[in-house]
CSV table of C-alpha atoms in Angstrom, one decimal:
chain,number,residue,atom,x,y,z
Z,1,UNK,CA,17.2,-14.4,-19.5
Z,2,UNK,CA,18.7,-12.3,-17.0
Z,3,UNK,CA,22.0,-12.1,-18.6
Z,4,UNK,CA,19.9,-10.7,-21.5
Z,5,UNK,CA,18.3,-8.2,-20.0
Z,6,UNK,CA,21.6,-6.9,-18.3
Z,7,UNK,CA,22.8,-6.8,-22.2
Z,8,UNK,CA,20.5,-5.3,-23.2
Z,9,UNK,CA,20.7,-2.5,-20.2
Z,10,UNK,CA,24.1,-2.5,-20.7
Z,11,UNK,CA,24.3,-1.6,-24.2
Z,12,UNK,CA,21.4,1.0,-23.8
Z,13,UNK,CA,23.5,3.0,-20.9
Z,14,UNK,CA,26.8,2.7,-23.4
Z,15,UNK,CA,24.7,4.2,-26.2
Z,16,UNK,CA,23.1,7.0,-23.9
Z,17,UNK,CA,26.9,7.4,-22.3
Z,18,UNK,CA,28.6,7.9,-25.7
Z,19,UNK,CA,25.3,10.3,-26.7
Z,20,UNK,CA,25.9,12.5,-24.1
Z,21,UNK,CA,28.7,14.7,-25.3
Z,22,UNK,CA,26.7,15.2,-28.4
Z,23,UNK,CA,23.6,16.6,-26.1
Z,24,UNK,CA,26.5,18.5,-23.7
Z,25,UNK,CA,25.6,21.7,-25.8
Z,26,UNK,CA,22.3,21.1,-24.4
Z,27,UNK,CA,22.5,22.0,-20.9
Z,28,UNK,CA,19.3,21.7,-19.2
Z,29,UNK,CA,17.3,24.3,-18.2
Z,30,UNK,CA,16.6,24.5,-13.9
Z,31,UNK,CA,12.7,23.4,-14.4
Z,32,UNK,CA,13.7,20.7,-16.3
Z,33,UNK,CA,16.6,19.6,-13.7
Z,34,UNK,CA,14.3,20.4,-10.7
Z,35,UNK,CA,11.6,17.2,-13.0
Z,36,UNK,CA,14.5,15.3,-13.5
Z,37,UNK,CA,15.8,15.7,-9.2
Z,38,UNK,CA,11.8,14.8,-8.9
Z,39,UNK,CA,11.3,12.0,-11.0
Z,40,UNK,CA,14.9,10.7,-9.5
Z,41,UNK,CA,13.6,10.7,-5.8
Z,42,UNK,CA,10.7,8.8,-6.9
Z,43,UNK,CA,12.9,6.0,-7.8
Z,44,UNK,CA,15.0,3.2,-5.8
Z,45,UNK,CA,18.2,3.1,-7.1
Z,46,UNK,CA,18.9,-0.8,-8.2
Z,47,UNK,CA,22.6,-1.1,-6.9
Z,48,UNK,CA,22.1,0.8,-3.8
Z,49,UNK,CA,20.1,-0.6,-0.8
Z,50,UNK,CA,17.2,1.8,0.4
Z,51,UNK,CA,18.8,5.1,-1.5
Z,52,UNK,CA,16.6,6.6,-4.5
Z,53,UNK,CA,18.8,7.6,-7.7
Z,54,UNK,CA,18.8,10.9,-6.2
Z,55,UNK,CA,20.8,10.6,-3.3
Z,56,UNK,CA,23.0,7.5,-4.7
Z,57,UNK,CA,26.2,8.0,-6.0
Z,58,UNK,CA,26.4,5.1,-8.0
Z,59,UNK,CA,27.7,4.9,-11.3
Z,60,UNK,CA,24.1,3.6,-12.9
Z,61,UNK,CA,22.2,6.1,-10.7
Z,62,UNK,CA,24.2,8.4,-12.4
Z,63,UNK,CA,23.5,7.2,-15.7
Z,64,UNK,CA,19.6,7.0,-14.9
Z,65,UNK,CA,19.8,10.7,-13.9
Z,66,UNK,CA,21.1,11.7,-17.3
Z,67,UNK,CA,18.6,9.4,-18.8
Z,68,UNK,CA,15.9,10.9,-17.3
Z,69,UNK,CA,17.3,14.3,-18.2
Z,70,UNK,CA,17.5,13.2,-22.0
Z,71,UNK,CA,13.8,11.6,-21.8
Z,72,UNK,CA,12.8,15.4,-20.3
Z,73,UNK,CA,14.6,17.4,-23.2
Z,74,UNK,CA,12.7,14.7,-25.6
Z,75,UNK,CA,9.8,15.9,-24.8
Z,76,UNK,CA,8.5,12.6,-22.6
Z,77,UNK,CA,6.5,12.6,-19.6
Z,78,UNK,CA,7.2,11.8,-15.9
Z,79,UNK,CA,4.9,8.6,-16.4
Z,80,UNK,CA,6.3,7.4,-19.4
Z,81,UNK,CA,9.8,7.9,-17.8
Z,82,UNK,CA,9.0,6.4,-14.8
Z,83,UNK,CA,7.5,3.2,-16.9
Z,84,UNK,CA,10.8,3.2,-18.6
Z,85,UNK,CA,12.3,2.3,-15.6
Z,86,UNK,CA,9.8,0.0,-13.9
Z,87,UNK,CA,10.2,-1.8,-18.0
Z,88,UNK,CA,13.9,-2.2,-17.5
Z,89,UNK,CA,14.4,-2.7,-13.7
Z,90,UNK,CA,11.3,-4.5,-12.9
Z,91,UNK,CA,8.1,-2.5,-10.6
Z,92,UNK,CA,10.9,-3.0,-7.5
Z,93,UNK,CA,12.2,0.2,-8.6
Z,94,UNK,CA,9.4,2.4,-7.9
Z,95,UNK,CA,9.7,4.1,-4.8
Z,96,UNK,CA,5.5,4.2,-4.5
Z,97,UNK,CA,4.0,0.5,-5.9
Z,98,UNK,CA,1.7,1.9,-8.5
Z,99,UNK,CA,-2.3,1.6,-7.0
Z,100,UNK,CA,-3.5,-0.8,-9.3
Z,101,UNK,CA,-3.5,-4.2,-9.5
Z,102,UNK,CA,-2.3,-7.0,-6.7
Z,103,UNK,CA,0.2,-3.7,-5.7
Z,104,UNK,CA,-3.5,-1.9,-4.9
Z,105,UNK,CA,-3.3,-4.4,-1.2
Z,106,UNK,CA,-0.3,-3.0,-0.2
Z,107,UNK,CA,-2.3,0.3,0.0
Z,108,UNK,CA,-5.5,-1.2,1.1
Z,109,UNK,CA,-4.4,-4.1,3.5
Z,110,UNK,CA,-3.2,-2.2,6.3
Z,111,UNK,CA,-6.8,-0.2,6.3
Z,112,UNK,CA,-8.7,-3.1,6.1
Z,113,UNK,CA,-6.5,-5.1,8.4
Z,114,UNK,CA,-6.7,-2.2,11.1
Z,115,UNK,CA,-10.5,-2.1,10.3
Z,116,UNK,CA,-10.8,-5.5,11.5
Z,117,UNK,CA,-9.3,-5.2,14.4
Z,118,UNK,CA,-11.2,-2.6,15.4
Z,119,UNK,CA,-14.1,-4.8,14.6
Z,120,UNK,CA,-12.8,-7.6,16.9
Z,121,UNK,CA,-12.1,-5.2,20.0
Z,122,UNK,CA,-15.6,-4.2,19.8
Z,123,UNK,CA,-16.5,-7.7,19.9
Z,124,UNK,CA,-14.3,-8.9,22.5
Z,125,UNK,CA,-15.4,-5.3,24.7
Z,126,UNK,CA,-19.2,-6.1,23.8
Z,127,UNK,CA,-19.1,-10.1,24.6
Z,128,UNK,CA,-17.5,-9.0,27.8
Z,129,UNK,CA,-20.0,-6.9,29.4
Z,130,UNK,CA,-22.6,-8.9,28.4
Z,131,UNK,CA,-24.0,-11.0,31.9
Z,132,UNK,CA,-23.3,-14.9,31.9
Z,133,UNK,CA,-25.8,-16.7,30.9
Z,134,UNK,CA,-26.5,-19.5,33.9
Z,135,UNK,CA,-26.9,-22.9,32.8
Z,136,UNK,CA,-30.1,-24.8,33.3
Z,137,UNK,CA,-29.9,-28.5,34.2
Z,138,UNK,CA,-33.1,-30.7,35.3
Z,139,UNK,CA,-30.6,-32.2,37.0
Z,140,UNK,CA,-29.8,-30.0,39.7
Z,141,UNK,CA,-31.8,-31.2,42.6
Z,142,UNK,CA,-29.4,-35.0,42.4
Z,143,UNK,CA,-26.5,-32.7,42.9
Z,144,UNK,CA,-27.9,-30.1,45.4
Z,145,UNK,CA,-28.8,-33.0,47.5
Z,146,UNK,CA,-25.3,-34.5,47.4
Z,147,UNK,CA,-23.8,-31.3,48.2
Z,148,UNK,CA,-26.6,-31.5,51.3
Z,149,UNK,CA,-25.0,-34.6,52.3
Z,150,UNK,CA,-21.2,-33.9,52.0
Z,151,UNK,CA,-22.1,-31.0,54.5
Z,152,UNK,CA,-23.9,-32.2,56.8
Z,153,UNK,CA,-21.4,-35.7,57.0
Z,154,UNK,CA,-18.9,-32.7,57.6
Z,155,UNK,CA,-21.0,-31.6,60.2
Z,156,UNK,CA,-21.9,-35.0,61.9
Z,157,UNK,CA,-17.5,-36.3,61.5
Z,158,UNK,CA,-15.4,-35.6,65.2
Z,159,UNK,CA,-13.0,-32.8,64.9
Z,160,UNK,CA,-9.4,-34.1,64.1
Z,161,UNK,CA,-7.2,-34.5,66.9
């Protein structure tokens, strides 16, 4: 399946490659190249480790620029764009995990997770200051006599030599 896919992708960036001289009369206009530097920083570059297709200078972060570019002049939005790419490179390629879904905990599980530690200082702080509670035993006078006992055999035993 993934040899498919990397066909397919393949094929696509051939077919956008060889279009390109045809669109080369088109030269962008600078708000369209400033969306297309935008919506390029918002996405990891797939070849590249931790660079967005901006700053790579990779051959398919090339491409993807002048893909986006074509998608711009089409007349398509950042979101479809960016969907494009998340379609064909998987939701790894988003720079930002969209806030929806099972992605939505990577935005809300370091909140909640500091949340609840905060919750379990408290605790801890509280529990702490709180006095011990002594416990009661019928029993006490058996042992308070024995401790009686040991001290005054203590008491009554010669001095060591």
């Amino acid at each position: 399946m993934n040899r498919f896919r990397a066909s397919l992708l393949l094929a696509l960036v051939a077919a956008t490659v060889m279009a390109l001289p045809a669109h080369a009369a088109d030269e962008p206009d600078l708000p369209t190249r400033k969306r297309m530097w935008s919506i390029a920083e918002r996405l990891d570059c797939p070849v590249c480790q931790g660079q967005s297709v901006r700053e790579s200078n990779a051959q398919l972060a090339a491409q993807m620029r002048e893909i986006i570019l074509i998608k711009l002049q089409a007349g398509e939005s950042e979101t479809q764009i960016m969907d494009f790419f998340a379609d064909r490179y998987g939701g790894g390629v988003l720079r930002e995990p969209p806030r929806e879904g099972l992605a939505l905990g990577v935005w809300i599980g370091p909140v909640v997770i500091l949340g609840l530690g905060i919750l379990l200082l408290g605790w801890v702080f509280a529990r702490g200051r709180q006095p011990p509670v002594a416990a009661v035993d019928g029993d006490l006078e058996a042992y308070e006599r024995q401790v009686d006992d040991l001290r005054q055999a203590r008491r009554d035993s010669p001095p060591p030599a």
